[in-house]
Coordinates of C-alpha atoms in Angstrom, one line a residue:
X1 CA 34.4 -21.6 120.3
X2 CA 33.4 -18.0 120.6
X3 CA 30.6 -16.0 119.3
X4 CA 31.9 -15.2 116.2
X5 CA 32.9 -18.0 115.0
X6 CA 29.7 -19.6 115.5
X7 CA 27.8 -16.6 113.8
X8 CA 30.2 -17.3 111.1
X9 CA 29.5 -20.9 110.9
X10 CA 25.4 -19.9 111.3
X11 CA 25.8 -17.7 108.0
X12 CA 28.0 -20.6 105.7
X13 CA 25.2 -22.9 107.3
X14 CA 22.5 -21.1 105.8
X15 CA 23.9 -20.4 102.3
X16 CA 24.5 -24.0 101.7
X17 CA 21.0 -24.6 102.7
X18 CA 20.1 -22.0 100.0
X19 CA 22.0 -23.2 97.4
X20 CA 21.4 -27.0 98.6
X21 CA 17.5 -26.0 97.8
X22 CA 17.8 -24.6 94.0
X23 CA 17.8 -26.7 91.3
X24 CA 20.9 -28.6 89.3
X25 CA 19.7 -26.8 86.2
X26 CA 19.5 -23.5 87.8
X27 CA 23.3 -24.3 88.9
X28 CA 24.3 -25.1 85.7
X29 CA 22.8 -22.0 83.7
X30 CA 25.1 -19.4 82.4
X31 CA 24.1 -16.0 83.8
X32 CA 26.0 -14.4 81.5
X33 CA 24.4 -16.0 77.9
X34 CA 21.2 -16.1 76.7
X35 CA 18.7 -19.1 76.9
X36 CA 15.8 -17.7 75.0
X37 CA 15.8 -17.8 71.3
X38 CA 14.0 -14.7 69.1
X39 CA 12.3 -15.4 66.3
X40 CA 14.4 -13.7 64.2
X41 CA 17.9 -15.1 65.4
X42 CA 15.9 -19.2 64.8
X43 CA 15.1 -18.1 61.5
X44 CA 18.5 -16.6 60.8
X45 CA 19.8 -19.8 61.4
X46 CA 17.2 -22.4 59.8
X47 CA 18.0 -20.5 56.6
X48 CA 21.7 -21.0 57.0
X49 CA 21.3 -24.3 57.3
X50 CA 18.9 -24.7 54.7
X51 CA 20.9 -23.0 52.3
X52 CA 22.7 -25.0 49.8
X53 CA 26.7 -23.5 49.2
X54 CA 27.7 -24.7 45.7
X55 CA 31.2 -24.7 46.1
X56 CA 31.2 -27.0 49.7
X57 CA 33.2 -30.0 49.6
X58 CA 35.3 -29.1 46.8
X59 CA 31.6 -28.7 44.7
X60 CA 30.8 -32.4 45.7
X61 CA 27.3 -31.7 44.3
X62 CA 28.0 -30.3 41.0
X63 CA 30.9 -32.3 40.4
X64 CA 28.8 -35.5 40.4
X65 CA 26.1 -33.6 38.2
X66 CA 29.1 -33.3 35.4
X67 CA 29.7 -29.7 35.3
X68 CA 33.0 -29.7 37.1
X69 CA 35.7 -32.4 37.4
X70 CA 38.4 -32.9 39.8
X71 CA 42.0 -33.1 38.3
X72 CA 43.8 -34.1 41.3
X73 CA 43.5 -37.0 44.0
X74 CA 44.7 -35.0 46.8
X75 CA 41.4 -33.3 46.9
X76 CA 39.3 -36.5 46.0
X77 CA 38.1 -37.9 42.8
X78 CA 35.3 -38.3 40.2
X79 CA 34.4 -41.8 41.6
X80 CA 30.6 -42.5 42.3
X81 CA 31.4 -44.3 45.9
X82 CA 29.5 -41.7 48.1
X83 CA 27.9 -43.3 51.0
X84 CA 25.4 -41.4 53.6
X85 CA 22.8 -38.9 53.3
X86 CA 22.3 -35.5 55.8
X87 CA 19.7 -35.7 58.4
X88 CA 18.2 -32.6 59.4
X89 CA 16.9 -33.1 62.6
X90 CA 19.0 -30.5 64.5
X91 CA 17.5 -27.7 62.1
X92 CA 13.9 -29.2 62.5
X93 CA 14.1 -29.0 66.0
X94 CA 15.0 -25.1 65.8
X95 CA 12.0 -25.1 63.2
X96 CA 9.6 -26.6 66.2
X97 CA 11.4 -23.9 68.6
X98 CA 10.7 -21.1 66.1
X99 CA 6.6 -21.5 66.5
X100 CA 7.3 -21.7 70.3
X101 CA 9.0 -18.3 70.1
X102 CA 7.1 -17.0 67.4
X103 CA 3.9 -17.9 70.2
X104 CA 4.9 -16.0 72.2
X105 CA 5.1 -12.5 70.5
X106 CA 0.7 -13.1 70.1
X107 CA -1.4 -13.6 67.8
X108 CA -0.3 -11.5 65.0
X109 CA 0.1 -11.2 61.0
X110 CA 4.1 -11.7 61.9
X111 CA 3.8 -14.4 64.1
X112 CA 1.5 -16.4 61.1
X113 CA 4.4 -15.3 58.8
X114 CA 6.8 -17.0 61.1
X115 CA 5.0 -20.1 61.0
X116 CA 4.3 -20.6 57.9
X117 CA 7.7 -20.0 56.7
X118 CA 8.4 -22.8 59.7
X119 CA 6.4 -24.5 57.5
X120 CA 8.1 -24.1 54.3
X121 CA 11.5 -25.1 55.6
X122 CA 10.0 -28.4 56.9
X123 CA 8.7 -29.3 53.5
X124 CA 12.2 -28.3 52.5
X125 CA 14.2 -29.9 55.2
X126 CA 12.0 -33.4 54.8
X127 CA 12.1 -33.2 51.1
X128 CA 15.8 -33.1 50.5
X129 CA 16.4 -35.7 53.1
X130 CA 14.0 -38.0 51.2
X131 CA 15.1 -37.8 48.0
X132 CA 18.2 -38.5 49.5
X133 CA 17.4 -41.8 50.8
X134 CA 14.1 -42.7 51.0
X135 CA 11.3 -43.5 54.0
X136 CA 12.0 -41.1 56.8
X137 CA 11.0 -41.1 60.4
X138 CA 8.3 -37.9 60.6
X139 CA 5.2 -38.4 62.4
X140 CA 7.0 -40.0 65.7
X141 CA 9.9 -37.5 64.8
X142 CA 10.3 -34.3 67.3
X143 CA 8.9 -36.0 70.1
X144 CA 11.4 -36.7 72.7
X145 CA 9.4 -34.2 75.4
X146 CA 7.1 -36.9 74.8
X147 CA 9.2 -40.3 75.5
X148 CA 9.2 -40.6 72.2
X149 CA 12.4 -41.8 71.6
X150 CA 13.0 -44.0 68.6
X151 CA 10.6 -43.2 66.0
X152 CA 9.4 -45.3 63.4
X153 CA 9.6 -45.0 59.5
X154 CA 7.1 -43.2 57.6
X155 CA 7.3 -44.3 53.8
X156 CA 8.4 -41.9 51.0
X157 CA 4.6 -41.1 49.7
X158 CA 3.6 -40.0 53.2
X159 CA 6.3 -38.2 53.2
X160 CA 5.8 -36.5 50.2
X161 CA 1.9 -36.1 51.1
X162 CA 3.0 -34.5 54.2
X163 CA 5.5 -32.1 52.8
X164 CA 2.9 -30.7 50.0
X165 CA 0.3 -30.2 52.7
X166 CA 2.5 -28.0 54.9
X167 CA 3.4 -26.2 52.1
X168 CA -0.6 -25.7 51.4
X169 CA -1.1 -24.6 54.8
X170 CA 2.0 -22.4 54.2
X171 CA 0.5 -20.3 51.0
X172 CA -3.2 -20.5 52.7
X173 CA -1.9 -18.7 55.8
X174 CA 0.4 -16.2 54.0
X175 CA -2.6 -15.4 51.8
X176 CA -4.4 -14.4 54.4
X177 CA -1.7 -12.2 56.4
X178 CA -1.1 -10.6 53.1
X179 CA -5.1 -9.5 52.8
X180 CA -4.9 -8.2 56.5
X181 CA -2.1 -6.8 56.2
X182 CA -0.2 -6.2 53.0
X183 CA 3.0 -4.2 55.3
X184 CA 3.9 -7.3 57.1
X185 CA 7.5 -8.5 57.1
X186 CA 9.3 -10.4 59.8
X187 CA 13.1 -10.4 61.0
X188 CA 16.2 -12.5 60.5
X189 CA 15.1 -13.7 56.7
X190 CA 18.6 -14.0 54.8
X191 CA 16.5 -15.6 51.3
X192 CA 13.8 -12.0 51.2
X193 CA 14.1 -9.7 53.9
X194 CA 11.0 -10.5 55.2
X195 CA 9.1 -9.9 51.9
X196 CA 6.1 -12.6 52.8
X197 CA 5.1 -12.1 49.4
X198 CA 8.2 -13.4 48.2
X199 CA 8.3 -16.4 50.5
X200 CA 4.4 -17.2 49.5
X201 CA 5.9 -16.9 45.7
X202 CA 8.6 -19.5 46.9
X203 CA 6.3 -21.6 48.6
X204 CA 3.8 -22.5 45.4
X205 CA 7.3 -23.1 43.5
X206 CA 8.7 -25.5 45.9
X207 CA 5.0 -27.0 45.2
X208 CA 6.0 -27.5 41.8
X209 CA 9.6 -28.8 42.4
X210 CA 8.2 -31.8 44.4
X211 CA 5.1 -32.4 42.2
X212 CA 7.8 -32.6 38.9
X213 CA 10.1 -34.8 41.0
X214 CA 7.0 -37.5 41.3
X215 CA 6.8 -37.6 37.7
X216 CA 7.0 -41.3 37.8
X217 CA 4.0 -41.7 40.2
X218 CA 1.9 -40.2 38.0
X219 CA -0.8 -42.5 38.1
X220 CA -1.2 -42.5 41.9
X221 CA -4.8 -41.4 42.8
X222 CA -3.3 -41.1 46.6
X223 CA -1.0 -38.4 45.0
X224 CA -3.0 -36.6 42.8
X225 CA -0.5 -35.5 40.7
X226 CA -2.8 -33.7 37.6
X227 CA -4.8 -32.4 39.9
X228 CA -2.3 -30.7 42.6
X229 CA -0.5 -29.2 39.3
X230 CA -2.9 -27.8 37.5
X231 CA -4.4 -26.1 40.4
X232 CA -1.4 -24.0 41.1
X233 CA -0.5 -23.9 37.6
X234 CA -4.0 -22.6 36.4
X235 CA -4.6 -20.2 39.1
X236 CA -1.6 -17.6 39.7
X237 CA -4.0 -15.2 42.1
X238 CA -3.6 -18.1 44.9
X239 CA -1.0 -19.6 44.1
X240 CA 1.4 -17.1 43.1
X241 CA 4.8 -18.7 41.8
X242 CA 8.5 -17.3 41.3
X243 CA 8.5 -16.1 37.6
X244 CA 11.3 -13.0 37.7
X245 CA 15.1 -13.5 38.6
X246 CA 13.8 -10.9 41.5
X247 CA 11.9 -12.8 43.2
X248 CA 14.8 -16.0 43.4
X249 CA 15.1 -17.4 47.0
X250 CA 19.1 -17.2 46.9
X251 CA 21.6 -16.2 49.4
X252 CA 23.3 -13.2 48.3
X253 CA 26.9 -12.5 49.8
X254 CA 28.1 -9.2 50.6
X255 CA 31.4 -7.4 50.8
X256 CA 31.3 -6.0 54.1
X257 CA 31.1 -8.7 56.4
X258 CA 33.5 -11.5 55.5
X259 CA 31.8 -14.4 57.2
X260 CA 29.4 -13.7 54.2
X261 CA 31.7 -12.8 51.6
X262 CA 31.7 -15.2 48.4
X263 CA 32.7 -18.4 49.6
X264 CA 35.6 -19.2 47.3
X265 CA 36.8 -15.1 48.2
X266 CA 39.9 -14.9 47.8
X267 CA 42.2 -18.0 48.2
X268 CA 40.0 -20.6 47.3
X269 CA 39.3 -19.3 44.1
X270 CA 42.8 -20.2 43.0
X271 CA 42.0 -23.8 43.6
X272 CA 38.7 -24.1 41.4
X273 CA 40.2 -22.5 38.8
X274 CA 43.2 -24.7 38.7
X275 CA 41.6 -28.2 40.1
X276 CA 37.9 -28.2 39.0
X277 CA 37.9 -27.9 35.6
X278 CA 34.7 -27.6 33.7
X279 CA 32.9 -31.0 32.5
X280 CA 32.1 -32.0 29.4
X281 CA 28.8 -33.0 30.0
X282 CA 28.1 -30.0 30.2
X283 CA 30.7 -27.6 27.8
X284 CA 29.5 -30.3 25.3
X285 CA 26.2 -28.6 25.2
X286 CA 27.1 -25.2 25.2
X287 CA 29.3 -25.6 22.5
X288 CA 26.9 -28.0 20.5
X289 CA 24.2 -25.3 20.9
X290 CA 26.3 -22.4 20.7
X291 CA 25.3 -21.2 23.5
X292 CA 26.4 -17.5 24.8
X293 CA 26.4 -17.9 28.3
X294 CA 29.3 -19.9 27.8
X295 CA 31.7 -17.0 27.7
X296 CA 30.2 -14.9 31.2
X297 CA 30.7 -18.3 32.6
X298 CA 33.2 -19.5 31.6
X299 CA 37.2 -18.7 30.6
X300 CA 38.8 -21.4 27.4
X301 CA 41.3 -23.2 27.8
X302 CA 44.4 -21.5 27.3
X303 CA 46.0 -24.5 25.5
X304 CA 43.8 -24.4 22.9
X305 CA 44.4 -22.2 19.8
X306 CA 41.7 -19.4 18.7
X307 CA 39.8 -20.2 15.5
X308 CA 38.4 -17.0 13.7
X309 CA 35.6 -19.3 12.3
X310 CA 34.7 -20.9 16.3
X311 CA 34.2 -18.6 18.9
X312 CA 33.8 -21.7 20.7
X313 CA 36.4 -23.9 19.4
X314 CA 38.5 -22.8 22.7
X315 CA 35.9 -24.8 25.0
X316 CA 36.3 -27.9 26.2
X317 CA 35.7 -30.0 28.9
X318 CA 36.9 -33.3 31.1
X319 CA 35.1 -36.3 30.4
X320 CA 33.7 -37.1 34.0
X321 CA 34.7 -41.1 33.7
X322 CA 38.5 -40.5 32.5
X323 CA 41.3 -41.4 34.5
X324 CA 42.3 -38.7 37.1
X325 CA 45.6 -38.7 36.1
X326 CA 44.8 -38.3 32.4
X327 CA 43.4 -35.6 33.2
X328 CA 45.6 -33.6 35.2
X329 CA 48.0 -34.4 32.4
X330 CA 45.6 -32.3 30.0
X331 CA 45.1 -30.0 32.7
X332 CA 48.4 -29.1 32.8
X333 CA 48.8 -28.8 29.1
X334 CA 46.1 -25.9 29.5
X335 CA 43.5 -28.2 27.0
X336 CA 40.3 -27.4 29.6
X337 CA 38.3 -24.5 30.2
X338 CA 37.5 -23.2 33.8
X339 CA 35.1 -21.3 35.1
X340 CA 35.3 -17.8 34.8
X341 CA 37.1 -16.0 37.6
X342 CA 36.3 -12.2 36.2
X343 CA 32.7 -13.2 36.4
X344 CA 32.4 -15.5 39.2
X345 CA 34.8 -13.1 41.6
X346 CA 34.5 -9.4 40.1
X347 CA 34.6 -9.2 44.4
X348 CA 34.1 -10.5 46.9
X349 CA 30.4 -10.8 46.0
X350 CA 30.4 -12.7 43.8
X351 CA 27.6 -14.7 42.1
X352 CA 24.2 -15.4 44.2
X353 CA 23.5 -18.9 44.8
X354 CA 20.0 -19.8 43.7
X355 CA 18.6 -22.1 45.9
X356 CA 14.7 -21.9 44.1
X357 CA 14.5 -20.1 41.1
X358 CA 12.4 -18.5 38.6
X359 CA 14.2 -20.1 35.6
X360 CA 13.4 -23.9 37.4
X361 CA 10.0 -23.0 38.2
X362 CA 9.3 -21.7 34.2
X363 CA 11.0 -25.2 33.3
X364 CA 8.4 -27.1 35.7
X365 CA 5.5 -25.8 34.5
X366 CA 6.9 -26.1 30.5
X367 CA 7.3 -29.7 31.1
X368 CA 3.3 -29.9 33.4
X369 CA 2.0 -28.8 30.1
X370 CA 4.4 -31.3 28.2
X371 CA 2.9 -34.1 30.0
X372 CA -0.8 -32.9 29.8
X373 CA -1.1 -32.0 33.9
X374 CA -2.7 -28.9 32.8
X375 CA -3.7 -26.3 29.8
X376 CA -1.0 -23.8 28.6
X377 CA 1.7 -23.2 26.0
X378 CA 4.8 -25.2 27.2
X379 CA 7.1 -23.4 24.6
X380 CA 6.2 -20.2 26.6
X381 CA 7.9 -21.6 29.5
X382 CA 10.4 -23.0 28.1
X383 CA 11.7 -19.9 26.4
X384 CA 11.4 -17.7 29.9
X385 CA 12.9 -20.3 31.8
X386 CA 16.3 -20.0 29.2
X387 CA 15.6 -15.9 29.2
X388 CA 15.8 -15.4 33.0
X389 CA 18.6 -17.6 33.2
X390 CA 20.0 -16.2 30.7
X391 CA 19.8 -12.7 31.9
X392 CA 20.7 -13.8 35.7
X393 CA 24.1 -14.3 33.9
X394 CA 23.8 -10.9 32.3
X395 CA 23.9 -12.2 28.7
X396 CA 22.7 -9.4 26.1
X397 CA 19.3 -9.9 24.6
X398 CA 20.0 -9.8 21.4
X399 CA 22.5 -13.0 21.8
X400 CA 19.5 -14.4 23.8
X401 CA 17.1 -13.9 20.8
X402 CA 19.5 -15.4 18.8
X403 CA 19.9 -18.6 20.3
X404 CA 16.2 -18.7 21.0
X405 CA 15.6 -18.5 17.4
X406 CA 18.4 -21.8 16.6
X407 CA 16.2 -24.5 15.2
X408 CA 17.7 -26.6 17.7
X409 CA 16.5 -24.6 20.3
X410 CA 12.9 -24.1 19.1
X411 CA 10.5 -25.9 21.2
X412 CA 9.9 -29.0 19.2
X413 CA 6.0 -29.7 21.2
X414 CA 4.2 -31.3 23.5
X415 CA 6.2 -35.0 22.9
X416 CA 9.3 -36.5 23.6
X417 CA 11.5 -34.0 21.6
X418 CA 10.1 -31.1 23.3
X419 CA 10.5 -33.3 26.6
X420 CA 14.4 -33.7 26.0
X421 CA 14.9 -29.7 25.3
X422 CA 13.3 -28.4 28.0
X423 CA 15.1 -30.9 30.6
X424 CA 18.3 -30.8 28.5
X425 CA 18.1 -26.6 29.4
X426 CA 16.5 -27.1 32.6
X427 CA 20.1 -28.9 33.5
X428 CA 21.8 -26.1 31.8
X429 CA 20.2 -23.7 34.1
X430 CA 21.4 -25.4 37.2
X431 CA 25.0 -24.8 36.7
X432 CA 26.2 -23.6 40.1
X433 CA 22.9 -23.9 41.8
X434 CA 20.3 -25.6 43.5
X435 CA 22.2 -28.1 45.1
X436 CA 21.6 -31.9 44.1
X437 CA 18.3 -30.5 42.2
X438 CA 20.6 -31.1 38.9
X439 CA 21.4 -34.9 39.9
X440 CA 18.0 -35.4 40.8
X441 CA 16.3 -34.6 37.8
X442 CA 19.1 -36.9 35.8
X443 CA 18.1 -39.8 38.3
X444 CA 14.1 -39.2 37.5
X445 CA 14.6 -38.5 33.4
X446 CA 18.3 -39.8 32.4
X447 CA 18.9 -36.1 30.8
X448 CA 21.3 -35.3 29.8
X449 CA 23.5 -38.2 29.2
X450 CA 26.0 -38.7 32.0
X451 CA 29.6 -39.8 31.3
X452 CA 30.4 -43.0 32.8
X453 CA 34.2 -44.7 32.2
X454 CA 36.7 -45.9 34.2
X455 CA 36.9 -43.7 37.0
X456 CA 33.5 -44.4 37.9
X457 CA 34.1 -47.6 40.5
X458 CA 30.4 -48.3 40.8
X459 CA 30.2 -51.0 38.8
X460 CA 29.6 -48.5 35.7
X461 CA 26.7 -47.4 37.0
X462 CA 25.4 -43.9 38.5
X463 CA 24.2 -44.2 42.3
X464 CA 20.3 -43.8 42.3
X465 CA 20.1 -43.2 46.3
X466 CA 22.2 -42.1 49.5
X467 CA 22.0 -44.7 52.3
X468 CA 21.3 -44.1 55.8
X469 CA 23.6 -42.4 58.3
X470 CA 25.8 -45.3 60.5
X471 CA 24.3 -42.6 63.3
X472 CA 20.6 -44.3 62.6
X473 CA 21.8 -47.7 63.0
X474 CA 23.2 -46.9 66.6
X475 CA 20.5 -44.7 67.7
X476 CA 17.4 -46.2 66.0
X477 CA 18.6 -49.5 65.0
X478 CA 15.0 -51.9 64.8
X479 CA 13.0 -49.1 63.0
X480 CA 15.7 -48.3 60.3
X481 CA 16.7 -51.7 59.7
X482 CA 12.7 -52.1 59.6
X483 CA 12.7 -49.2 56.7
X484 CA 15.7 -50.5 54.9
X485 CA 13.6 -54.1 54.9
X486 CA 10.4 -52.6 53.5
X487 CA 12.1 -50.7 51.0
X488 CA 15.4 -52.8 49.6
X489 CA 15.0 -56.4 51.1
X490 CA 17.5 -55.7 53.9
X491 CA 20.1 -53.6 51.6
X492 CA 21.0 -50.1 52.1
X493 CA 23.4 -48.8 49.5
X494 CA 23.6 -46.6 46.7
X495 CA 21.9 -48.3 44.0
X496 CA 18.8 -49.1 45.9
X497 CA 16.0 -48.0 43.8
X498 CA 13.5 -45.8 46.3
X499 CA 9.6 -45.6 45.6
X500 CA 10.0 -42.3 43.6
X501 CA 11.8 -43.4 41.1
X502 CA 10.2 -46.8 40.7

């Protein structure tokens, strides 16, 4: 063997003893990507995922709410068989990432703003997912670095508890950015931009939301309910709410770039138009009411024969319970209105979604007063939360003082009558929005009336509950067969009725 060779041997020699020394995870990172997170890129994403599209899954959410119904199996049905909730663990953990990064840019008015907003999407995130289905895992959640593995249940009320005290923390430490430094905004927001007065307004409001949607638990002293309620209702300096369409938390789609156009721009649109047609759950109560924001939202059915006398005679809608097949038939026939294509798709725009809102939070504190949680004039409320809705559809005002001044639509008081209008136009208002916010306050209240016949296949009943993911029986079997027997005797379906609505 000569000398070259051996140097040649001496130099592949010492490179494997290099690379034999580093680390498998230094092998197996990607030079050429990025394994740091920003703040703002974390955020940009929690708020994708936290964002609620009203038309996803053929608009599963508002189609079991009753304002839409589904004239043609291929697409699915009207059937109340749904099975699983969503888990949001994948977005928490970005949430738990986003103080890390946040950290590390000091201790600053932006990086507070960060975490608090962390801290409203967490309330958001473990909110939804309970309502959903019930006791969550949450303390012993997020803490795999930790061997932590398979965490156990919490139940619903610590749930709750813990939700309403990040979202306290949340408004105390925006409060305070905001008197340091009144120009602080941070990067990546989608909802606001960065306003942190916006997100403190949304904050308080998502308050509200989950105070309202404990209505039954009234009586807990754990809770608090009265108390918790009338504090932010009673004292708008620190607890500022959303009370102007301006200030909605909603994702607004843009021309421009077309992963955020409108998301039924162009093609889809074709299909809700000519498979979703509008329920009559909810038609019924436009037309009964007379209600104007019937025609920006709405187009009649074409089938149906103009009546000089009834400018609403041409709207009608699918009974949610009829047979699929029935109602295709009528469908076809052109005896249904649809929604509104000129209004819902002037481009490719379109409508915002409102994800928290200043016409809900106007309903919530109208029906606080209603049930004596604090000092006010509910009728107030009540009539702003129909005005901003109103005019987030861009509905004259004089048609909006007209309805107002229906003597249907007066407020009837602080009692049961006044109860049923305010929730009956509180489900009015979440046409298109909110997500399962509509189907929630049903399950809580029973208003409005939902349709049930003979497409319902759940024993003519409406589900109450989601049950757990099959992916928590494989992955945390004992503890979520331990929450399913605390909760429902061992059952985990549907019509299990969960400590909130007890």
């Amino acid at each position: 063997m000569n000398r070259y060779t051996n140097w040649i041997m001496a130099a592949v020699l010492i490179m494997f003893m290099i690379t034999g020394c580093r680390k498998i995870e230094d092998l197996q990172r990607n030079p050429n990507a990025s394994d740091q997170a920003s703040p703002k890129l974390l955020l940009t994403g929690i708020e994708y995922d936290m964002y609620d599209n009203p038309w996803s899954d053929y608009a599963y959410a508002h189609r079991m709410a009753q304002y839409m119904v589904l004239n043609f199996d291929y697409y699915g049905n009207q059937a109340y068989t749904w099975g699983a909730g969503s888990m949001y663990y994948g977005t928490l953990r970005n949430v738990e990432r986003l103080d890390i990064e946040a950290d590390k840019l000091g201790t600053n008015t932006v990086t507070r703003s960060y975490k608090a907003i962390g801290n409203f999407a967490r309330a958001w995130l473990y909110s939804r997912m309970t309502e959903q289905m019930g006791d969550l895992p949450l303390t012993e959640a997020m803490k795999a670095p930790e061997g932590v593995y398979f965490p156990k249940y919490d139940d619903q009320k610590s749930v709750f508890l813990q939700c309403l005290q990040w979202l306290e923390d949340a408004n105390t430490e925006l409060e305070s950015v905001i008197n340091e430094n009144p120009a602080t905004t941070v990067q990546g927001d989608i909802f606001y931009n960065g306003d942190v007065r916006k997100w403190r307004k949304a904050v308080n409001s998502l308050s509200l939301r989950i105070l309202i949607s404990l209505s039954k638990k009234e009586g807990d002293a754990d809770l608090g309910l009265k108390a918790r309620f009338n504090s932010i209702a009673s004292n708008p300096d620190k607890y500022p709410l959303i009370t102007d369409n301006s200030d909605n938390m909603q994702m607004v789609y843009n021309t421009t770039d077309k992963t955020n156009n409108n998301p039924i721009w162009p093609d889809d649109s074709k299909f809700y138009v000519n498979r979703n047609v509008l329920g009559a759950t909810w038609v019924d109560l436009m037309t009964l009411n007379q209600d104007p924001r019937i025609f920006k939202i709405a187009s009649p059915a074409p089938g149906i024969a103009e009546d000089p006398a009834n400018a609403f005679a041409r709207f009608r809608g699918a009974n949610t319970g009829a047979i699929q097949s029935e109602i295709q038939t009528q469908t076809n026939l052109g005896l249904y209105a649809t929604i509104n294509r000129d209004f819902w798709l002037k481009d490719a725009n379109g409508v915002p979604a409102i994800q928290l809102g200043a016409s809900e939070t106007a309903f919530n504190l109208a029906e606080g007063i209603n049930r004596g949680w604090t000092a006010g004039d509910a009728s107030t409320h009540y009539t702003n939360g129909i005005n901003q809705n109103m005019k987030f559809y861009g509905v004259a005002q004089q048609a909006i003082t007209d309805f107002l001044a229906q003597p249907g639509i007066v407020y009837k008081g602080d009692n049961a009558d006044g109860l049923n209008q305010l929730l009956t136009q509180k489900y009015v208002a979440f046409f298109q929005n909110s997500g399962w916010q509509s189907y929630f306050n049903w399950r809580r209240t029973g208003v409005p009336g939902f349709d049930i016949g003979p497409a319902n296949e759940n024993g003519a009943t409406i589900p109450v509950r989601f049950s757990y993911p099959q992916s928590e029986y494989t992955n945390n079997n004992a503890n979520v067969k331990d929450a399913v027997q605390r909760q429902f005797a061992g059952s985990d379906t549907r019509n299990d009725e969960m400590w909130m609505i007890r």
